[in-house]
Amino acid sequence: MQHAEASHEQIGHLDHEALKVFGFWIFLVTDCLLFGTLFGVFVVLRSHTDGGPTGKELFEIPGFVAETFILLTSSFTSGIATLAMNQGNIKRVIGWLIVTALLGLAFVGLEVSEFTKMAMEGATISRSAFLSSFFTLVGTHGLHVSIGLVWMTALMIQLRRHGMNAVTRRKMTIIGLYWHFLDAVWIFLFTVVYLMGVM
Amino acid sequence: MGNGNLTASHFFVTGDPLIYSADAAIILSVLSILFFLTRCHKWGWLWREWITSVDHKKIGIMYMIAAMLMLFRGGVDALLMRTQLALPNLQFLRAQHYDEIFTTHGTIMILFMAMPLMFALFNIVVPLQIGARDVAYPFLNAVSFWLFFFGAMLFNLSFVIGGSPDAGWLAYPPLSETAFSPGPGENFYIWGIQISGIGSLATGINFVATILKMRAPGMKLMRMPLFAWSVLSSSIVIIFAFPVLTITLALLFIDRFAGAHFFGMTGGANPMMYVNLIWMWGHPEVYIVVLPAFGVFSEVVSTFAKKRIFGYKSMVFSMLIISVLSFFTWVHHFFTMGAGADVNAFFAVTTMAIAIPTGVKVFNWLFTLYRGRITMASPMLWTISFIPAFVVGGATGVMLAVAPADYQYHNSYFLIAHFHQVLIGGVVFGYFAGLYYWWPKMFGFQLDERLGKWAFWLWNIGFYVCFMPQYALGFMGMTRRVYTYGWDLGWAPLNFVSTVGAFLMGAGFVFQVWQILYSIRHGRRDLTGDPWNGRTLEWSMPSPAPYYNFAQIPQVKDRDAWWMEKQQMPEEGRGNTAVKYEPIHMPKNSGIPFVMAVFWFIAGFGFTFHWIALGIAGLAGVGMSLLARSFQYKMEYEIPVEEIQRVEASMGRIG
């Protein structure tokens, strides 16, 4: 057993940030499976309306199309924030993060009003198996977006406080991954839940 | 419940003398622990050295202690059940109490005994074995432990507060739905498992990253010790299986809490979907716990036969094949559901297919032993006894996998005998072998062999006396979960023998506790760091290992790195005299994992009793803990060279 050269030790700290990004990728695998399970449940139960309202009666096309455009745009603006990070322009990073967070907030707002409207019409989570699985699947995504908003706000404060360094860069990378992931999940929600629902 | 009119007799479990005596025992032991800690001024020590620790070795020891306590609790459940069944028409337990006990026995043994004992071995061994200073995410590791701990505490609390779950260890609906289980028992079940399950998932992520990214230079994957391989394959299964459990429990809770219709009988719900989902996690789960045991056997067999493991590559591939196949067997738990011949045939074949890689492993262990110079120390005894137990258990497993025959065996005592035989013979014996093997590395002393042999023989004889009669009882028509039976059925003699066996195993456990207490004073101290003449890197360091593990990261050239090193090294002078140390970066201790887990406990307790404000307050606390961590920056400190030199010198490594 000879011993590792000093260079291995010196890069130790940088390695550590990369290691955390790697771990986050594995976390995203588990989150994919989590949503995959919920999609499985939804697909099985989507026709189990128990005589209650169906997706075709409930879903309003302008509403979910607007949600889609808003969330896709926010994914784009979070990408611009990452580009600004690579250019080292912290003001632009924070600016684009604010735009992203506002779009995310608008998305959550639309979703809450959609849920409220449905509940007012009697289409609640306890009405039928279809609605139970609808609210749980879409709501889990909405919860993820909401947690992302709190997280993004915390990151903006930290960027202001510490500026650009290895740690804040890693945190930016991770939240970027998270946000794009939520966008990808929404594409499936848009297709499987809403488009197939109104067809 | 939840209407605010909760009375004391609803909140505390009343009316059963067994539970009153347990209440007294719990209060007395808690008071004596509090008294001891205060009297000996140990509160600060407990907080600084253990509760806030992010050292994987200490976390491993805490997992082990908690798992042993849970083994005691689950074991007492088992003895109560066997006492009730010893003779026909006994009135020792009421039917309801019996239901609660078989539910908590199963849940505790799998989730709060086997899992933490496995994580104990992960934590104690893996970083040392791959030449790393730590796991990939030490803070997350502490979070995982405390989530497991408080999840288990929440589950156990149901015993005296609110009432235990009684719908079986997998809580099948519609029995576990509000209509049939209105009390808080099932909520305790859901939240206890959910909280500790999040911790398990995080541990899976942590060890995959640790093994893939933190191996010492030169340790290619195909040079990695087989225990580390078993941890990697088990952790991969955790990553793919546990999210399904998280969702299944969440949906069951939404059913119970919000009146949704996932798994009930009304509103278009589908109870069979729960059974599918829970077994999509549940069957891989048994491979999660058995794969690391296979890893332990591989280490033990090659150390105590003083040979390289036979068929290293086939060992690795068979573990990986098992971890993939484990996801294609779940339907064999409900062949009688009526899924049709084609589906049943597919899952029968995939289930039987697992016997092939498992058989490969058994033959490799036997070939490693062949012409080896075998030492019969404790770890080797448990390994040898595993082989016949697992061969019989595996063969009865293949019998159960025959779908048409399963219509006869389904839910009978034959099944009970089978899974106890593989889980005790495979998992428990395996982890015992691992604990005896790595005990000197953990604590710096060996366990007394004479008491260990008593424990070994009591466990092994008890094991066969207990479970062999159950195969026969299954054929005689006795089903699982029956709480009593009549004389006319002819089951009495075999049941009585089975109960005797259970108590023999209980006596074995008592001997193990005695063995540990005795050895703390009288056990042989391990001054070499290598008491078994081991082969892998953990034996290259002193026992117990210093908190930074390796003063210098080793360079690996081949499999069995430490054995190769010993072959080339002169007899004297294992310590390197003229080494140049570098400062070491280590993570700082943190109280946040403990505090966060306490908040999870509060949240779980609140939702269990439908006290929504308390539940939300708990979740808010969890969120605040996460934010507090996010705002921490300097989370590492540096160990200066002088301190490393001082520690190494004190252990006789230098100078």
CSV table of C-alpha atoms in Angstrom, one decimal, chain B residues 48-288:
chain,number,residue,atom,x,y,z
B,48,ARG,CA,-21.6,15.9,22.1
B,49,GLU,CA,-20.3,12.4,21.5
B,50,TRP,CA,-23.4,10.6,20.2
B,51,ILE,CA,-26.6,12.6,19.5
B,52,THR,CA,-24.8,15.3,17.3
B,53,SER,CA,-22.2,12.9,15.9
B,54,VAL,CA,-21.8,12.6,12.1
B,55,ASP,CA,-19.1,9.9,12.5
B,56,HIS,CA,-20.3,6.8,10.5
B,57,LYS,CA,-18.7,4.4,13.1
B,58,LYS,CA,-20.7,5.9,15.9
B,59,ILE,CA,-23.9,6.1,13.8
B,60,GLY,CA,-23.3,2.4,13.1
B,61,ILE,CA,-23.1,1.6,16.8
B,62,MET,CA,-26.3,3.5,17.5
B,63,TYR,CA,-28.1,1.6,14.8
B,64,MET,CA,-26.9,-1.6,16.3
B,65,ILE,CA,-28.0,-0.8,19.8
B,66,ALA,CA,-31.4,0.3,18.6
B,67,ALA,CA,-31.8,-2.8,16.4
B,68,MET,CA,-31.0,-5.1,19.4
B,69,LEU,CA,-33.6,-3.3,21.5
B,70,MET,CA,-36.1,-3.9,18.7
B,71,LEU,CA,-35.0,-7.5,18.4
B,72,PHE,CA,-35.9,-7.8,22.1
B,73,ARG,CA,-39.3,-6.2,21.5
B,74,GLY,CA,-40.1,-8.2,18.4
B,75,GLY,CA,-38.9,-11.3,20.2
B,76,VAL,CA,-41.2,-10.8,23.2
B,77,ASP,CA,-44.0,-10.4,20.7
B,78,ALA,CA,-43.0,-13.8,19.2
B,79,LEU,CA,-42.9,-15.5,22.6
B,80,LEU,CA,-46.3,-14.1,23.5
B,81,MET,CA,-47.8,-15.5,20.3
B,82,ARG,CA,-46.1,-18.9,20.7
B,83,THR,CA,-47.4,-19.0,24.3
B,84,GLN,CA,-50.9,-18.3,23.2
B,85,LEU,CA,-50.6,-21.1,20.6
B,86,ALA,CA,-48.8,-23.7,22.7
B,87,LEU,CA,-52.0,-25.5,23.7
B,88,PRO,CA,-55.6,-25.4,22.3
B,89,ASN,CA,-58.2,-23.1,23.6
B,90,LEU,CA,-55.8,-21.0,25.7
B,91,GLN,CA,-57.0,-17.6,26.9
B,92,PHE,CA,-53.6,-16.0,27.5
B,93,LEU,CA,-54.2,-13.2,24.9
B,94,ARG,CA,-57.4,-11.8,23.7
B,95,ALA,CA,-58.1,-12.1,20.0
B,96,GLN,CA,-57.6,-8.3,19.5
B,97,HIS,CA,-54.4,-8.3,21.4
B,98,TYR,CA,-53.2,-11.3,19.4
B,99,ASP,CA,-53.9,-9.4,16.1
B,100,GLU,CA,-51.9,-6.4,17.4
B,101,ILE,CA,-49.0,-8.6,18.4
B,102,PHE,CA,-48.6,-10.4,15.1
B,103,THR,CA,-48.8,-7.1,13.3
B,104,THR,CA,-46.1,-5.4,15.4
B,105,HIS,CA,-43.9,-8.5,15.4
B,106,GLY,CA,-43.7,-8.6,11.6
B,107,THR,CA,-43.3,-4.8,11.2
B,108,ILE,CA,-40.7,-4.5,13.9
B,109,MET,CA,-38.6,-7.4,12.8
B,110,ILE,CA,-38.4,-6.4,9.2
B,111,LEU,CA,-38.4,-2.6,9.4
B,112,PHE,CA,-37.0,-1.8,12.8
B,113,MET,CA,-34.7,-4.8,13.5
B,114,ALA,CA,-33.4,-6.2,10.2
B,115,MET,CA,-33.1,-2.8,8.4
B,116,PRO,CA,-31.2,-1.0,11.2
B,117,LEU,CA,-29.0,-4.0,11.9
B,118,MET,CA,-28.1,-3.9,8.2
B,119,PHE,CA,-27.4,-0.2,8.3
B,120,ALA,CA,-25.2,-0.8,11.3
B,121,LEU,CA,-23.0,-3.0,9.3
B,122,PHE,CA,-23.1,-0.6,6.3
B,123,ASN,CA,-21.9,2.2,8.5
B,124,ILE,CA,-19.4,0.3,10.5
B,125,VAL,CA,-17.7,-1.5,7.6
B,126,VAL,CA,-18.1,0.1,4.2
B,127,PRO,CA,-15.9,3.2,4.5
B,128,LEU,CA,-13.2,1.3,6.3
B,129,GLN,CA,-13.3,-1.5,3.7
B,130,ILE,CA,-13.1,0.8,0.7
B,131,GLY,CA,-10.3,3.0,2.2
B,132,ALA,CA,-12.5,6.1,2.7
B,133,ARG,CA,-12.5,8.6,5.5
B,134,ASP,CA,-16.3,8.9,5.6
B,135,VAL,CA,-19.5,8.2,3.8
B,136,ALA,CA,-20.4,10.5,0.9
B,137,TYR,CA,-22.9,12.6,2.9
B,138,PRO,CA,-22.1,12.4,6.7
B,139,PHE,CA,-24.8,14.9,7.7
B,140,LEU,CA,-27.5,13.0,5.7
B,141,ASN,CA,-26.3,9.8,7.3
B,142,ALA,CA,-27.1,11.3,10.8
B,143,VAL,CA,-30.5,12.4,9.4
B,144,SER,CA,-31.2,8.9,8.3
B,145,PHE,CA,-30.3,7.4,11.6
B,146,TRP,CA,-32.5,9.8,13.6
B,147,LEU,CA,-35.4,9.4,11.2
B,148,PHE,CA,-35.2,5.6,11.7
B,149,PHE,CA,-35.0,6.1,15.4
B,150,PHE,CA,-37.9,8.4,15.8
B,151,GLY,CA,-40.0,6.5,13.3
B,152,ALA,CA,-39.4,3.4,15.4
B,153,MET,CA,-40.2,5.2,18.6
B,154,LEU,CA,-43.5,6.5,17.1
B,155,PHE,CA,-44.5,3.0,16.1
B,156,ASN,CA,-43.7,1.6,19.5
B,157,LEU,CA,-45.6,4.3,21.2
B,158,SER,CA,-48.8,2.9,19.8
B,159,PHE,CA,-48.4,0.0,22.2
B,160,VAL,CA,-49.3,2.2,25.2
B,161,ILE,CA,-50.9,5.3,23.6
B,162,GLY,CA,-53.8,5.0,21.3
B,163,GLY,CA,-53.5,1.3,20.5
B,164,SER,CA,-51.4,-0.8,18.2
B,165,PRO,CA,-52.1,-1.5,14.5
B,166,ASP,CA,-53.9,-4.8,14.0
B,167,ALA,CA,-54.2,-5.2,10.2
B,168,GLY,CA,-51.1,-7.3,9.6
B,169,TRP,CA,-47.5,-6.3,8.9
B,170,LEU,CA,-48.4,-5.0,5.5
B,171,ALA,CA,-51.7,-3.4,6.5
B,172,TYR,CA,-53.9,-4.7,3.7
B,173,PRO,CA,-57.0,-2.7,2.9
B,174,PRO,CA,-59.9,-2.7,3.2
B,175,LEU,CA,-59.0,-4.0,6.7
B,176,SER,CA,-56.6,-1.0,7.3
B,177,GLU,CA,-59.2,1.5,6.0
B,178,THR,CA,-61.0,3.8,8.5
B,179,ALA,CA,-64.2,1.7,8.3
B,180,PHE,CA,-62.6,-1.4,9.7
B,181,SER,CA,-59.7,0.2,11.7
B,182,PRO,CA,-61.1,3.5,13.1
B,183,GLY,CA,-58.5,3.9,15.9
B,184,PRO,CA,-55.1,5.6,15.6
B,185,GLY,CA,-53.2,2.2,15.3
B,186,GLU,CA,-52.9,2.2,11.5
B,187,ASN,CA,-51.9,5.9,11.5
B,188,PHE,CA,-49.1,5.0,13.9
B,189,TYR,CA,-48.1,2.3,11.5
B,190,ILE,CA,-48.2,4.6,8.4
B,191,TRP,CA,-46.2,7.4,10.0
B,192,GLY,CA,-43.7,5.2,11.9
B,193,ILE,CA,-42.8,3.5,8.7
B,194,GLN,CA,-43.0,6.6,6.5
B,195,ILE,CA,-40.6,8.5,8.6
B,196,SER,CA,-38.0,5.8,9.0
B,197,GLY,CA,-38.5,4.9,5.3
B,198,ILE,CA,-37.4,8.3,4.2
B,199,GLY,CA,-34.3,7.7,6.3
B,200,SER,CA,-33.7,4.3,4.6
B,201,LEU,CA,-34.0,5.8,1.1
B,202,ALA,CA,-31.5,8.5,2.0
B,203,THR,CA,-29.1,5.7,3.3
B,204,GLY,CA,-29.5,3.9,0.0
B,205,ILE,CA,-28.5,7.1,-1.9
B,206,ASN,CA,-25.6,7.7,0.5
B,207,PHE,CA,-24.0,4.3,0.1
B,208,VAL,CA,-24.4,4.1,-3.7
B,209,ALA,CA,-22.5,7.5,-3.9
B,210,THR,CA,-20.0,6.4,-1.2
B,211,ILE,CA,-19.1,3.2,-3.0
B,212,LEU,CA,-19.1,4.6,-6.5
B,213,LYS,CA,-17.2,7.8,-5.7
B,214,MET,CA,-15.1,7.3,-2.6
B,215,ARG,CA,-13.0,4.2,-3.1
B,216,ALA,CA,-9.3,4.4,-2.4
B,217,PRO,CA,-7.1,4.9,-5.4
B,218,GLY,CA,-6.5,1.7,-7.2
B,219,MET,CA,-9.6,0.0,-5.9
B,220,LYS,CA,-11.4,-0.8,-9.1
B,221,LEU,CA,-14.9,-2.1,-8.8
B,222,MET,CA,-13.6,-5.6,-9.5
B,223,ARG,CA,-11.1,-5.3,-6.7
B,224,MET,CA,-13.8,-4.3,-4.2
B,225,PRO,CA,-14.5,-6.6,-1.2
B,226,LEU,CA,-17.7,-8.7,-1.7
B,227,PHE,CA,-19.3,-7.1,1.3
B,228,ALA,CA,-19.0,-3.7,-0.3
B,229,TRP,CA,-20.5,-5.2,-3.5
B,230,SER,CA,-23.4,-6.6,-1.5
B,231,VAL,CA,-24.0,-3.2,0.0
B,232,LEU,CA,-24.0,-1.6,-3.4
B,233,SER,CA,-26.5,-4.0,-4.9
B,234,SER,CA,-28.7,-3.8,-1.8
B,235,SER,CA,-28.6,0.0,-1.9
B,236,ILE,CA,-29.6,0.0,-5.6
B,237,VAL,CA,-32.6,-2.1,-4.8
B,238,ILE,CA,-33.4,0.4,-1.9
B,239,ILE,CA,-33.4,3.3,-4.4
B,240,PHE,CA,-35.8,1.5,-6.7
B,241,ALA,CA,-38.1,0.0,-4.2
B,242,PHE,CA,-38.6,2.5,-1.4
B,243,PRO,CA,-40.2,5.3,-3.4
B,244,VAL,CA,-43.1,2.8,-4.1
B,245,LEU,CA,-43.5,2.3,-0.4
B,246,THR,CA,-43.5,6.0,0.3
B,247,ILE,CA,-46.4,6.5,-2.2
B,248,THR,CA,-48.3,3.4,-1.1
B,249,LEU,CA,-48.3,4.6,2.6
B,250,ALA,CA,-49.1,8.1,1.6
B,251,LEU,CA,-52.1,7.0,-0.5
B,252,LEU,CA,-53.4,4.8,2.4
B,253,PHE,CA,-53.1,7.8,4.7
B,254,ILE,CA,-54.9,10.1,2.2
B,255,ASP,CA,-57.7,7.4,2.2
B,256,ARG,CA,-57.9,7.4,6.0
B,257,PHE,CA,-57.3,11.1,6.5
B,258,ALA,CA,-59.2,12.8,3.6
B,259,GLY,CA,-61.8,10.1,2.8
B,260,ALA,CA,-60.2,9.4,-0.6
B,261,HIS,CA,-60.9,6.3,-2.6
B,262,PHE,CA,-57.7,4.5,-3.5
B,263,PHE,CA,-57.9,1.2,-1.8
B,264,GLY,CA,-61.3,1.0,-0.1
B,265,MET,CA,-64.4,-0.7,-1.3
B,266,THR,CA,-66.4,2.3,-2.4
B,267,GLY,CA,-66.1,5.2,-4.9
B,268,GLY,CA,-64.3,3.1,-7.5
B,269,ALA,CA,-61.4,2.2,-5.3
B,270,ASN,CA,-59.3,-0.9,-5.8
B,271,PRO,CA,-57.9,-2.9,-2.8
B,272,MET,CA,-55.9,-5.2,-5.0
B,273,MET,CA,-53.9,-2.2,-6.2
B,274,TYR,CA,-52.5,-1.7,-2.7
B,275,VAL,CA,-51.5,-5.4,-2.6
B,276,ASN,CA,-49.7,-5.0,-5.9
B,277,LEU,CA,-48.0,-1.8,-4.8
B,278,ILE,CA,-46.9,-2.9,-1.3
B,279,TRP,CA,-45.4,-6.1,-2.7
B,280,MET,CA,-43.6,-4.2,-5.4
B,281,TRP,CA,-41.7,-2.8,-2.5
B,282,GLY,CA,-42.1,-5.7,-0.2
B,283,HIS,CA,-40.5,-8.5,-2.2
B,284,PRO,CA,-37.4,-6.5,-3.2
B,285,GLU,CA,-37.2,-5.6,0.5
B,286,VAL,CA,-36.4,-9.2,1.4
B,287,TYR,CA,-33.5,-9.2,-1.1
B,288,ILE,CA,-32.5,-5.8,0.3
